[in-house]
XYZ file of C-alpha atoms in Angstrom:
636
model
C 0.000 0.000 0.000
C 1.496 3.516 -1.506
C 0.315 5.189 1.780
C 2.010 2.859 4.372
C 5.638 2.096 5.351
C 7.735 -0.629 6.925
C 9.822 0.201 9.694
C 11.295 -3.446 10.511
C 14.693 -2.787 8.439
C 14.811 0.798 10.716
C 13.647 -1.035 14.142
C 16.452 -3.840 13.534
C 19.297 -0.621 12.409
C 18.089 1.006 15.499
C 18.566 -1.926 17.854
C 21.798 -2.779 16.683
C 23.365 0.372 17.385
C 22.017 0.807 20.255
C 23.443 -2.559 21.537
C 27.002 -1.249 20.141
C 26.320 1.784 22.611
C 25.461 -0.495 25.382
C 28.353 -2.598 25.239
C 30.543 -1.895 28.196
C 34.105 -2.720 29.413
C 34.498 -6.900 30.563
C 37.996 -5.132 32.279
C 36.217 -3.210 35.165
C 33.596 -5.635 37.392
C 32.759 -3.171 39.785
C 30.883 -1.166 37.582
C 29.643 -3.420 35.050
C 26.550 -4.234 36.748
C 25.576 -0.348 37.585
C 26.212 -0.005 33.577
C 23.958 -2.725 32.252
C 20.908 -1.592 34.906
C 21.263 1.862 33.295
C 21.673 0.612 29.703
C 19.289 -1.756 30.105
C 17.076 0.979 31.284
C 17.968 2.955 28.266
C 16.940 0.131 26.027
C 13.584 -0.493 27.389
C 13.038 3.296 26.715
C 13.864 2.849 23.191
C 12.159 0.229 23.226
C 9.253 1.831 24.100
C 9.507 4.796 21.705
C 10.182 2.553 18.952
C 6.540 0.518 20.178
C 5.214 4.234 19.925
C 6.208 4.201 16.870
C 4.406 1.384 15.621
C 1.043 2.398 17.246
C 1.152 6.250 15.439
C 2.371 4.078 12.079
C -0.825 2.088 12.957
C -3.419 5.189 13.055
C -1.472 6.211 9.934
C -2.888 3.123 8.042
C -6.318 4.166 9.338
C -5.943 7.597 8.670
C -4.916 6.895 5.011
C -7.728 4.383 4.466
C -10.002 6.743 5.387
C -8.763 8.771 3.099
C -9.241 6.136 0.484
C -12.876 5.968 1.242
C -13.001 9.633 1.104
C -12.134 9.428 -2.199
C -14.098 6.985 -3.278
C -17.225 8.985 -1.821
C -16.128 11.788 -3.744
C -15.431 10.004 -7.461
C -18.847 8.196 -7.606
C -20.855 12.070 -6.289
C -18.551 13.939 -8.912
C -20.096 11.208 -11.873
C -22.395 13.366 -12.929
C -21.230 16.507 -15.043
C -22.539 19.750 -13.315
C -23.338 23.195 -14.637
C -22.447 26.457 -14.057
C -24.787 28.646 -11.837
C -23.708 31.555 -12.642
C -23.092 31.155 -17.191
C -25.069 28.256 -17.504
C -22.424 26.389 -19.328
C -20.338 23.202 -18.462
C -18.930 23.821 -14.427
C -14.997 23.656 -14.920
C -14.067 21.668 -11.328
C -14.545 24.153 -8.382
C -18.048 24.823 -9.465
C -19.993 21.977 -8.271
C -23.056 21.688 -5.837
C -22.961 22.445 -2.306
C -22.581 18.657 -0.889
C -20.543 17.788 -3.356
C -18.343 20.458 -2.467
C -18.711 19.992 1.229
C -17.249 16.699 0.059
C -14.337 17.742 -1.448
C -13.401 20.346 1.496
C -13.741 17.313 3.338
C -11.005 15.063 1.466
C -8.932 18.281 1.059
C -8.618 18.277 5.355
C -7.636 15.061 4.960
C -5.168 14.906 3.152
C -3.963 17.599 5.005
C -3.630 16.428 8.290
C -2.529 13.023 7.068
C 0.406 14.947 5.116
C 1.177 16.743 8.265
C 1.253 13.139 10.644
C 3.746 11.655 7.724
C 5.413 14.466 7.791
C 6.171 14.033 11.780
C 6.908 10.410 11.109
C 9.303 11.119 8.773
C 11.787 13.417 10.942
C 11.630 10.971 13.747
C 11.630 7.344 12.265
C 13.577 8.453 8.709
C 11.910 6.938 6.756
C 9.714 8.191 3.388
C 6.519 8.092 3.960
C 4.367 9.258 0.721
C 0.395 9.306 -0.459
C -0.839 8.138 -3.204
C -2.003 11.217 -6.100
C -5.455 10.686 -7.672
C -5.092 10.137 -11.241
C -6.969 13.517 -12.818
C -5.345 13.764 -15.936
C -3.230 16.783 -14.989
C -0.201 17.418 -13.594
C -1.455 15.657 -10.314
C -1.983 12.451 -12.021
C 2.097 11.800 -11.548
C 3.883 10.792 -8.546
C 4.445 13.573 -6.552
C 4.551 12.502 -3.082
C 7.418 13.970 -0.725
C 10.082 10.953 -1.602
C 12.955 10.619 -0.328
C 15.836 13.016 2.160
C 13.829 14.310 4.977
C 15.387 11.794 7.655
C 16.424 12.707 11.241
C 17.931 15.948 11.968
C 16.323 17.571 8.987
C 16.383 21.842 9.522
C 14.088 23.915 9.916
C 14.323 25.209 6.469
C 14.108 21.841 4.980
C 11.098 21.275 6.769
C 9.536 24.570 5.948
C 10.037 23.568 2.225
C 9.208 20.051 2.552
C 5.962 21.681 3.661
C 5.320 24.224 1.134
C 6.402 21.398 -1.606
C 3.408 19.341 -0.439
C 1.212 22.350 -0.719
C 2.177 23.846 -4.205
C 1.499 20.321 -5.565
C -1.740 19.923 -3.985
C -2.658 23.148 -5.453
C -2.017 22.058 -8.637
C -4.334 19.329 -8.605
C -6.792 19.619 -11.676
C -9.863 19.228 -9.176
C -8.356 20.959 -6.477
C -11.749 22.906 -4.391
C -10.085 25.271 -3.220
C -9.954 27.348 -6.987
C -13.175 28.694 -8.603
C -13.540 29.461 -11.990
C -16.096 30.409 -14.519
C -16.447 28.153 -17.702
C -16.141 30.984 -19.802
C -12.832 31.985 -18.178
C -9.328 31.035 -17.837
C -8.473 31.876 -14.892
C -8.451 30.177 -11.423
C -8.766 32.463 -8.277
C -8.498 31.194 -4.971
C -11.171 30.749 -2.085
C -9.726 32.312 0.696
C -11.968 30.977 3.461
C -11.670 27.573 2.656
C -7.684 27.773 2.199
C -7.924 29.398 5.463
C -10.083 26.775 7.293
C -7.544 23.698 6.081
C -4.279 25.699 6.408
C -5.561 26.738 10.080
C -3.053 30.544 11.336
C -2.315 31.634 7.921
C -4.342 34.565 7.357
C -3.304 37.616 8.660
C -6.118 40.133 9.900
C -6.435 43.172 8.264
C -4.130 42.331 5.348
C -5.083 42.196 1.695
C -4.433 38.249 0.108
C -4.363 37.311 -3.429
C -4.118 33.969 -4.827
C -4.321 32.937 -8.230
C -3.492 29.857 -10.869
C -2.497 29.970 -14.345
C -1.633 27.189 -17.243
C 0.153 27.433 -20.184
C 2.805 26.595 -22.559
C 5.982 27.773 -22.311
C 8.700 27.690 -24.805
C 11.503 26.152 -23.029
C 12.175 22.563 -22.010
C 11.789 21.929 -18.072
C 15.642 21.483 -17.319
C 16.596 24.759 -18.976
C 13.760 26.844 -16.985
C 14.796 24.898 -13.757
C 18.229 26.059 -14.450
C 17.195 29.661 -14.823
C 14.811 29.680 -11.540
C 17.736 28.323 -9.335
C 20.267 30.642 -10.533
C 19.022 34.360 -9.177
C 20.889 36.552 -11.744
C 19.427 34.530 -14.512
C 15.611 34.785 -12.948
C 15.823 38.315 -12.538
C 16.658 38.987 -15.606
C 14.010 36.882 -16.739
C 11.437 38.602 -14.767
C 12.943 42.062 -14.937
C 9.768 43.772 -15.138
C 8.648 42.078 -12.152
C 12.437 41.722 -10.002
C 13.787 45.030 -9.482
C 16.749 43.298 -7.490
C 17.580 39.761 -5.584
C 20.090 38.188 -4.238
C 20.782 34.723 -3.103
C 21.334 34.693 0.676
C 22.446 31.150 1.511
C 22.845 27.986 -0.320
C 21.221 25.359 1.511
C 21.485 23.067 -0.820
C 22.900 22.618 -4.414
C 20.844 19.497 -4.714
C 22.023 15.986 -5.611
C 23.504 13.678 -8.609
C 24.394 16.585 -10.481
C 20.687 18.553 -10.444
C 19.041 20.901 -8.841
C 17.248 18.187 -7.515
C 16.468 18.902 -3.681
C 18.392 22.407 -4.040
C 17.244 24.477 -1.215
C 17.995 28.260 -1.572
C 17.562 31.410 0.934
C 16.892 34.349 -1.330
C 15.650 37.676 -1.138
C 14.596 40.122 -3.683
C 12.384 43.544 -4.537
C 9.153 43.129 -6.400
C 7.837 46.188 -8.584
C 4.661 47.048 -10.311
C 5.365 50.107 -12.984
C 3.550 52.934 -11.252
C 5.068 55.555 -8.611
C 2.095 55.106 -6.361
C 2.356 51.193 -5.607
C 5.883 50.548 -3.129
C 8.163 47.714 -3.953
C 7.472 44.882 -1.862
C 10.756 43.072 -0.012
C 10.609 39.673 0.778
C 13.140 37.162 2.260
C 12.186 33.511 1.046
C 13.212 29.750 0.666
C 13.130 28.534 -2.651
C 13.032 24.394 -3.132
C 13.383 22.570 -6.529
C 12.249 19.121 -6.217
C 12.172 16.673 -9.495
C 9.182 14.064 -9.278
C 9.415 12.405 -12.816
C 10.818 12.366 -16.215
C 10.762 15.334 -17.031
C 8.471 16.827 -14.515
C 9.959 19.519 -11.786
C 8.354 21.334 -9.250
C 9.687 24.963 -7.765
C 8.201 26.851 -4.655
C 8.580 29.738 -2.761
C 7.948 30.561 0.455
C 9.186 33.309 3.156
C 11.484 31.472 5.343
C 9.490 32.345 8.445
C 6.226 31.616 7.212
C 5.479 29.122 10.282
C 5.830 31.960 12.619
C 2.983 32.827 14.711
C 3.190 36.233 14.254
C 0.141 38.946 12.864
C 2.383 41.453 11.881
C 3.346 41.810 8.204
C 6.115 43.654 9.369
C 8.296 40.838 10.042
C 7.765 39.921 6.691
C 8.493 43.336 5.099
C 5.056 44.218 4.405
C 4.839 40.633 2.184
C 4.013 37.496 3.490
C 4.585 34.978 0.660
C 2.833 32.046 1.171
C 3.900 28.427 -0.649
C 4.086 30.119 -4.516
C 5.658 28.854 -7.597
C 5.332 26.393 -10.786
C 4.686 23.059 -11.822
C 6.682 22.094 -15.547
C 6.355 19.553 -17.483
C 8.282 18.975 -20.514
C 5.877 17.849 -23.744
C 8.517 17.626 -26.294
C 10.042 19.571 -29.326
C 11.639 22.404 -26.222
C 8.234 23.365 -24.907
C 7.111 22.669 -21.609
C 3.217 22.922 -19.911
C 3.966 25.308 -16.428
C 0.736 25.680 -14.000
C 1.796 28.698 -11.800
C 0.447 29.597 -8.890
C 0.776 32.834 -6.697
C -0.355 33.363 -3.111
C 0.486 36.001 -0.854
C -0.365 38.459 2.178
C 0.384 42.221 1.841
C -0.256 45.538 3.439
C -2.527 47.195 1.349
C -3.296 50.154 3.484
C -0.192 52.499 1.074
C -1.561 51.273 -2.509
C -3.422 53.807 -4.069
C -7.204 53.146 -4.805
C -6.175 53.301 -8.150
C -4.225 50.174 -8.303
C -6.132 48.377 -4.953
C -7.992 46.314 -7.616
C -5.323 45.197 -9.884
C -3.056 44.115 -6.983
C -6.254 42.178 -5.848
C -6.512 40.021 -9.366
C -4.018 37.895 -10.836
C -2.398 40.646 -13.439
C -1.088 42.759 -10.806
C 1.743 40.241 -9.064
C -0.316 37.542 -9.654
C -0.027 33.835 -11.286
C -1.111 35.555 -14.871
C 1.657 38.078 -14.562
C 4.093 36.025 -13.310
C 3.132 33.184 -16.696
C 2.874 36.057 -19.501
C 6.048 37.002 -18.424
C 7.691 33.937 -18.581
C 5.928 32.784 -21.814
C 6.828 36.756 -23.620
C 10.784 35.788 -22.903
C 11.025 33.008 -23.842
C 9.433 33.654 -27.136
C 11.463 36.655 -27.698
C 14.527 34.513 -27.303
C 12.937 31.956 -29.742
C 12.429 34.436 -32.186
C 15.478 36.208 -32.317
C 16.895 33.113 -32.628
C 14.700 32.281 -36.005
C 14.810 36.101 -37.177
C 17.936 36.972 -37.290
C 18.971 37.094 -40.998
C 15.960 39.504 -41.006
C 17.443 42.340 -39.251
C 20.324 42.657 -41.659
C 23.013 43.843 -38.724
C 25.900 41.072 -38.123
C 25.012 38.746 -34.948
C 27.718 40.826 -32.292
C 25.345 44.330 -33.929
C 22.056 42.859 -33.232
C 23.546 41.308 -29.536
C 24.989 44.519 -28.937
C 21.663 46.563 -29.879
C 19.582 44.418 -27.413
C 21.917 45.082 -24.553
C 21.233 48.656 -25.114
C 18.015 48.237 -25.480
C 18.120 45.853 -21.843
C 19.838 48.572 -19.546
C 17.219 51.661 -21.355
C 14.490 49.166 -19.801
C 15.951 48.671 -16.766
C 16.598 52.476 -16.105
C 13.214 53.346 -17.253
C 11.686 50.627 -14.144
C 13.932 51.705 -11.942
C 13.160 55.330 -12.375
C 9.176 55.104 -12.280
C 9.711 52.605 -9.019
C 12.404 53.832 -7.410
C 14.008 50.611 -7.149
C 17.507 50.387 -6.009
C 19.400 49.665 -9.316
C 20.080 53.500 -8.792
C 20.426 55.740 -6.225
C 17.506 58.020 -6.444
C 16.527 60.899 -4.012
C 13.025 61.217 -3.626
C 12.187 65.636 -4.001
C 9.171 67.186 -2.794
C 8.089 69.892 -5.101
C 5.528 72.717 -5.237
C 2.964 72.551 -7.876
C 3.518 68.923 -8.228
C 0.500 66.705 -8.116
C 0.296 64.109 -5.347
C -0.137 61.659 -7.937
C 3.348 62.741 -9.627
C 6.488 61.476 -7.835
C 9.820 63.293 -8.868
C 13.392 61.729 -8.103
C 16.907 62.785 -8.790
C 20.009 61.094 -8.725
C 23.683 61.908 -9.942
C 24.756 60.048 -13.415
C 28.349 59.383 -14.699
C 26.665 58.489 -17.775
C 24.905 61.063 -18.688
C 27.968 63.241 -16.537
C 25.643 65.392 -14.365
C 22.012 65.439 -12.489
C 19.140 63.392 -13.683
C 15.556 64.425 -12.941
C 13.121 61.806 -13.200
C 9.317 62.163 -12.996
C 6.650 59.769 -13.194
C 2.875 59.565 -12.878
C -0.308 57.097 -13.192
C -3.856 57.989 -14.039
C -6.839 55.757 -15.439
C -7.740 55.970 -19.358
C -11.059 55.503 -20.972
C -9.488 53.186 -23.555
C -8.884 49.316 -23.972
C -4.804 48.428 -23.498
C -4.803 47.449 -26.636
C -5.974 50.337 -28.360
C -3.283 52.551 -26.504
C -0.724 50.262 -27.120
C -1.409 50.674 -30.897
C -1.526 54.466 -31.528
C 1.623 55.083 -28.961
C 3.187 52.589 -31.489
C 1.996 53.851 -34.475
C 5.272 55.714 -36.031
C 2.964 57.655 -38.037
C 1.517 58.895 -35.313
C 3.997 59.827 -33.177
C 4.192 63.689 -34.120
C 0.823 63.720 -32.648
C 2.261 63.204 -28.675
C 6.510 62.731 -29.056
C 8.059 66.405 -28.796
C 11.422 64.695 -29.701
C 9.549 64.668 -33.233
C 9.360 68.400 -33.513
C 6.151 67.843 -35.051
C 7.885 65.828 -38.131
C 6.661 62.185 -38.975
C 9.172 59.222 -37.802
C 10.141 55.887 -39.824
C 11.717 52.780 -38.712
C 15.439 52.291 -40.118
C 16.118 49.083 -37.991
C 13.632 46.573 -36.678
C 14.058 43.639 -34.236
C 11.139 41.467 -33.952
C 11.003 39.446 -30.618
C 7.182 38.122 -31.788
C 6.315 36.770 -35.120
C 3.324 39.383 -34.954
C 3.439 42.881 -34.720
C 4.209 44.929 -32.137
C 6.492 43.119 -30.082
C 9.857 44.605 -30.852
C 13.116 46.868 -30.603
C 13.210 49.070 -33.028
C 15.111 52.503 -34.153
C 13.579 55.141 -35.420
C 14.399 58.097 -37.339
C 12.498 61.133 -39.154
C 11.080 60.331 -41.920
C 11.601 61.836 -45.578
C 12.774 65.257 -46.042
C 13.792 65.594 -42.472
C 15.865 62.196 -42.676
C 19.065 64.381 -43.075
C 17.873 67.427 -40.711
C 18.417 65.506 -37.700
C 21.480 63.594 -36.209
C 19.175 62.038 -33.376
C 17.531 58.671 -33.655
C 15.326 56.983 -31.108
C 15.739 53.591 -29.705
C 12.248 52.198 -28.803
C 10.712 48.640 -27.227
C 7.570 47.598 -27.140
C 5.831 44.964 -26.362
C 2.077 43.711 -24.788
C 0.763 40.301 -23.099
C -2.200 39.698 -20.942
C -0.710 41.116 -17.991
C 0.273 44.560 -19.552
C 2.201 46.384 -22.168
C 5.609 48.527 -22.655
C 6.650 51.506 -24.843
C 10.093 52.826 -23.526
C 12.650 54.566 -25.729
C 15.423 57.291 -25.341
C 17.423 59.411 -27.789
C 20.640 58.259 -29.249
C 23.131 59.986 -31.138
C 24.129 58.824 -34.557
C 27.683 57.647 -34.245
C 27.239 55.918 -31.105
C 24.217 54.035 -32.791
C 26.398 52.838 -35.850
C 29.103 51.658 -33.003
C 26.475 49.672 -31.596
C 25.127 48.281 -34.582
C 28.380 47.202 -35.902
C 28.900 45.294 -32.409
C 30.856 47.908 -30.233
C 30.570 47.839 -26.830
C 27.354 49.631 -25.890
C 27.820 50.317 -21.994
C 29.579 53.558 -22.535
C 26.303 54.660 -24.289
C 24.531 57.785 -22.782
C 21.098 57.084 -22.656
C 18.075 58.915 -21.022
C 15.103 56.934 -21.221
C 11.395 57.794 -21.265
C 7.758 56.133 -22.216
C 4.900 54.392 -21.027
C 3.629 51.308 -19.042
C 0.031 50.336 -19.813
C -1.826 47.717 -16.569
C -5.490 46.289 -16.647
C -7.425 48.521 -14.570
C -8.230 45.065 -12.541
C -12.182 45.778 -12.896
C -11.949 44.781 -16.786
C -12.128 41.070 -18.011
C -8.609 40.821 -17.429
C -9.234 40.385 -13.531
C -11.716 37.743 -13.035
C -14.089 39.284 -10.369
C -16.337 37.254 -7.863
C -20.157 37.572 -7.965
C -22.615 36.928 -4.646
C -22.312 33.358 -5.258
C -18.995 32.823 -4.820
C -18.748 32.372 -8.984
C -16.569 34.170 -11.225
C -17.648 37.091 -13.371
C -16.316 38.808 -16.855
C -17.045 42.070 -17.142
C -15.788 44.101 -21.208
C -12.716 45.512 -20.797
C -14.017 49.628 -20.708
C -10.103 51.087 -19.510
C -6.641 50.599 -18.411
C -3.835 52.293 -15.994
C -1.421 54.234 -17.702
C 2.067 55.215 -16.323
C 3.790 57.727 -17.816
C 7.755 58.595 -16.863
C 10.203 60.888 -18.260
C 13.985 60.961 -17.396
C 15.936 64.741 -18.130
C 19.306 65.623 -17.661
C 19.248 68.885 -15.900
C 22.562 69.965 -15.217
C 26.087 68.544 -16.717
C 27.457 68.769 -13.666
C 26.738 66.008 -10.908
C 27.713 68.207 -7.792
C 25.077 71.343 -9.040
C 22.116 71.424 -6.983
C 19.035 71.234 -8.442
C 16.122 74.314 -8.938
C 13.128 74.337 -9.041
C 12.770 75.539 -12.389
C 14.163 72.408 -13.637
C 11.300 70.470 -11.639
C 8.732 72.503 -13.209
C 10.154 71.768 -16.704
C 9.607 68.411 -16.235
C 6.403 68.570 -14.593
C 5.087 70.747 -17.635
C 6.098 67.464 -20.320
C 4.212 64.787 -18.439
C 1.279 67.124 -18.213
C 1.505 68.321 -22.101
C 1.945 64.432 -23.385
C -0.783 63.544 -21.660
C -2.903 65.966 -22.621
C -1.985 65.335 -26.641
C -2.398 61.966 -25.925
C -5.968 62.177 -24.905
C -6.882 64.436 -27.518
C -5.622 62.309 -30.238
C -8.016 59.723 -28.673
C -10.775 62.198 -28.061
C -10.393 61.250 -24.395
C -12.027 64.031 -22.364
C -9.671 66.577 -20.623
């Protein structure tokens, strides 16, 4: 039986060396018989324990064929196919009738507390104790029990992440209860209550939690994306819209036979969302990689002190990140199927009600963001790969280009978060709305002061549709006052998408003015379900044709500016939950756009700043906006 486990080869190990401990020295009589009353007294303990043992391994077997029956119970009420209240159509699983769900919140307790007693018997006895998966013709329907390596004098962090292991995988079940979701959506979203009532202590009063699921396909094979998960500098620049920073803070574990399997990390990192008025969450965590098949890995997150009893956020930074992460499975020719999941406590008393929603649905830091992230890079690196004949620069050009094109994005984040990458100095200005946040900082490249000024506000326009015209090249004149009211043409084009829009690109005036002007524009864009990008920065001629002829591009000046378009998380993008506990689409009516320019303000780094310089700034945002909306016939 998959649920039970033999002890008699760890009794008779057990025994023996405690006999080799008990034997005593034939030389000395006078205290041999003192020795073997103690021993002996030792022994009978042991003994004892180990008939302790036996009894909990005992209720184990009862516990797990109760859980058995359980199951059962729950297969033959789950024959028949139910409907959706709320759309009418087919129920995807989570939708189901009130006993049958009762039933399934039921099994889910179970299997809970039966995890949590093999969990126990595996530190003291040493032993792997596992349960057996329902098949469900999903990612649960493999072996994924704990296996093997948590023995005697396992840490604490190895039991924290044994732990959250168990939990991300039953998560990930197909049928798991505790997700709801409409038929006519995609998206899973978490019941909080009943995640709350199994995993008794981990809600936080008063704090805001969002939990979310997402499954796609990913083009990478599991091994490589393993690889780039355990190694930090390689997942933040993965997720670099997402990671402003991280570090790794221990090695645990660098796993076993060669793999990452069983690697056991203590990381930390900064988490950004492209607006001034949302603060970078911190976060300490343990990240575990665990393989449990053929191709078929398993990574999780959680903060390393998630077992504390404590109902202040602060000792997690403001973040408490509950047992997060992915499920991959390779399916041949380099792709791979990942279910992600996200789950997490924050302070939401400092978000702005602007972005209170978004944060609250799976686009903001959520499962979809964290998938449409993975699945845009990964493409872009596919496609470059395919394209590049296209972009007729030499291989070092168009390497060179995109590593420009890398460090404009990253300045561009770091100067509408604030994140660290820089050190910024936050300025408090008159005149300046409260909505506005201006920093400074001093540059060696650019040589002097850099002002830096963002802002967020909520548009009366789909994503997509902004994302279009701010791409439209032909329309640029209409917002871009680098354009000096002239018409701009592209002159080099990356793609990083077979379709449109999804690119870096360089950009100069277009016909007579070609000649008039020795300033191009770098630009990327790009859009996915969780968002879109337009950031670009002025670039001088020369230094351009370096870079495109594969100089080094890090002593390039660059000064970038643009725009990050978010879901306004009441549009279909964030799956909202109606009276009935049922999920809800609602057309997508408007989005959040942010809206950042960076200015060099003085050439020298030790002049102070004026106000005048602040105002100059202030006075762009205002007038881009404003020519944005009116070439949209947005309303002032």
């Amino acid at each position: 039986m998959n649920g039970d486990f033999d002890i008699s080869k760890g009794d008779d190990e057990f025994e023996s060396d405690s006999f080799e401990a008990m034997s005593g020295d034939d030389d000395d009589k006078h205290e041999q018989r003192p020795k073997k009353k103690k021993k002996m007294s030792k022994y009978h303990s042991r003994t004892r324990i180990t008939q302790l043992e036996r009894h909990e391994n005992a209720i184990l077997r009862q516990e797990n064929e109760k859980l058995r029956v359980e199951n059962g119970i729950l297969k033959e009420a789950m024959r028949s196919p139910p409907t959706c209240n709320n759309c009418g159509g087919a129920a995807t699983p989570g939708e189901v009738s009130h006993e049958q769900q009762q039933l399934r919140m039921e099994n889910a307790k179970l299997k809970y507390e039966l995890d949590k007693l093999c969990a126990l018997s595996n530190r003291f006895i040493g032993g792997s104790i596992s349960l057996e998966q329902p098949s469900n013709g999903g990612v649960g329907s493999q072996d994924l029990s704990l296996g093997h390596g948590f023995t005697r004098g396992t840490s604490t962090f190895m039991d924290i992440a044994a732990v959250a292991m168990d939990e991300l995988i039953r998560l990930a079940e197909v049928d798991n209860p505790l997700w709801t979701k409409c038929s006519k959506s995609e998206r899973d979203s978490m019941k909080h209550d009943q995640y709350t009532s199994i995993f008794a202590g981990s809600k936080h009063p008063g704090f805001a939690a969002e939990g979310s699921r997402e499954t796609g396909l990913v083009l990478i094979n599991s091994s490589t994306l393993v690889e780039t998960l355990m190694d930090t500098n390689r997942w933040a620049e993965m997720f670099e819209s997402i990671v402003a920073v991280a570090s790794t803070v221990e090695v645990i574990s660098n796993g076993s036979g060669g793999s990452r399997n069983g690697a056991l990390l203590l990381m930390q990192a900064e988490f950004q969302v492209m607006s001034p008025l949302v603060p970078i969450r911190q976060v300490k965590f343990l990240r575990y990689c665990k393989q449990h098949g053929d191709g078929l890995w398993a990574v999780v997150d959680v903060s390393y002190d998630v077992n504390r009893e404590s109902q202040d956020l602060k000792s997690y930074g403001g973040l408490k990140r509950l047992p997060s992460g992915c499920i991959i499975q390779d399916i041949g020719n380099g792709c791979s199927k990942v279910t992600w999941i996200e789950h997490s406590e924050y302070e939401g008393s400092h978000i702005h009600p602007l972005y209170q929603q978004l944060l609250g649905s799976s686009v903001g830091l959520g499962a979809t963001k964290w998938l449409a992230t993975l699945q845009r890079r990964c493409e872009s690196y596919t496609t470059l790969l395919s394209s590049q004949d296209q972009t007729g620069l030499p291989l070092a050009g168009t390497k060179s280009t995109l590593t420009l094109a890398q460090r404009m994005k990253r300045n561009f984040y770091s100067g509408i978060t604030g994140s660290p990458i820089h050190k910024w100095e936050k300025l408090v200005a008159e005149n300046v709305g409260q909505e506005t946040r201006i920093l400074t900082r001093k540059s060696l490249q650019p040589s002097g002061v850099v002002l830096s000024a963002a802002t967020s506000m909520w548009l009366p326009v789909t994503q997509q549709r902004l994302f279009e015209f701010l791409c439209d090249s032909k329309c640029r004149n209409q917002w871009d006052i680098l354009c000096n009211g002239a018409s701009m043409e592209n002159m080099l084009l990356i793609p990083q998408r077979q379709s449109e829009g999804r690119c870096v690109s360089l950009l100069q005036h277009a016909g007579k003015h070609q000649n008039e002007s020795s300033m191009l524009i770098l630009q990327e864009t790009w859009s996915d379900a969780s968002g879109a990008l337009v950031v670009y920065a002025p670039v001088d001629v020369p230094s351009m044709n370096m870079v495109m002829s594969g100089g080094d591009s890090a002593n390039v000046a660059l000064l970038p500016s643009g725009f990050s378009i978010s879901p306004d998380g009441s549009s279909s993008w964030s799956d909202q939950i109606d009276k009935n506990g049922g999920l809800v689409n609602h057309e997508s009516k408007g989005c959040l756009l942010t809206v950042g320019f960076q200015i060099l303000v003085n050439s020298v780094p030790t002049t102070k700043l004026n106000m005048e310089s602040v105002q100059t700034v202030n006075n762009l945002i205002a007038c881009t906006i404003h020519k944005i909306k009116a070439a949209l016939s947005i309303p002032a």
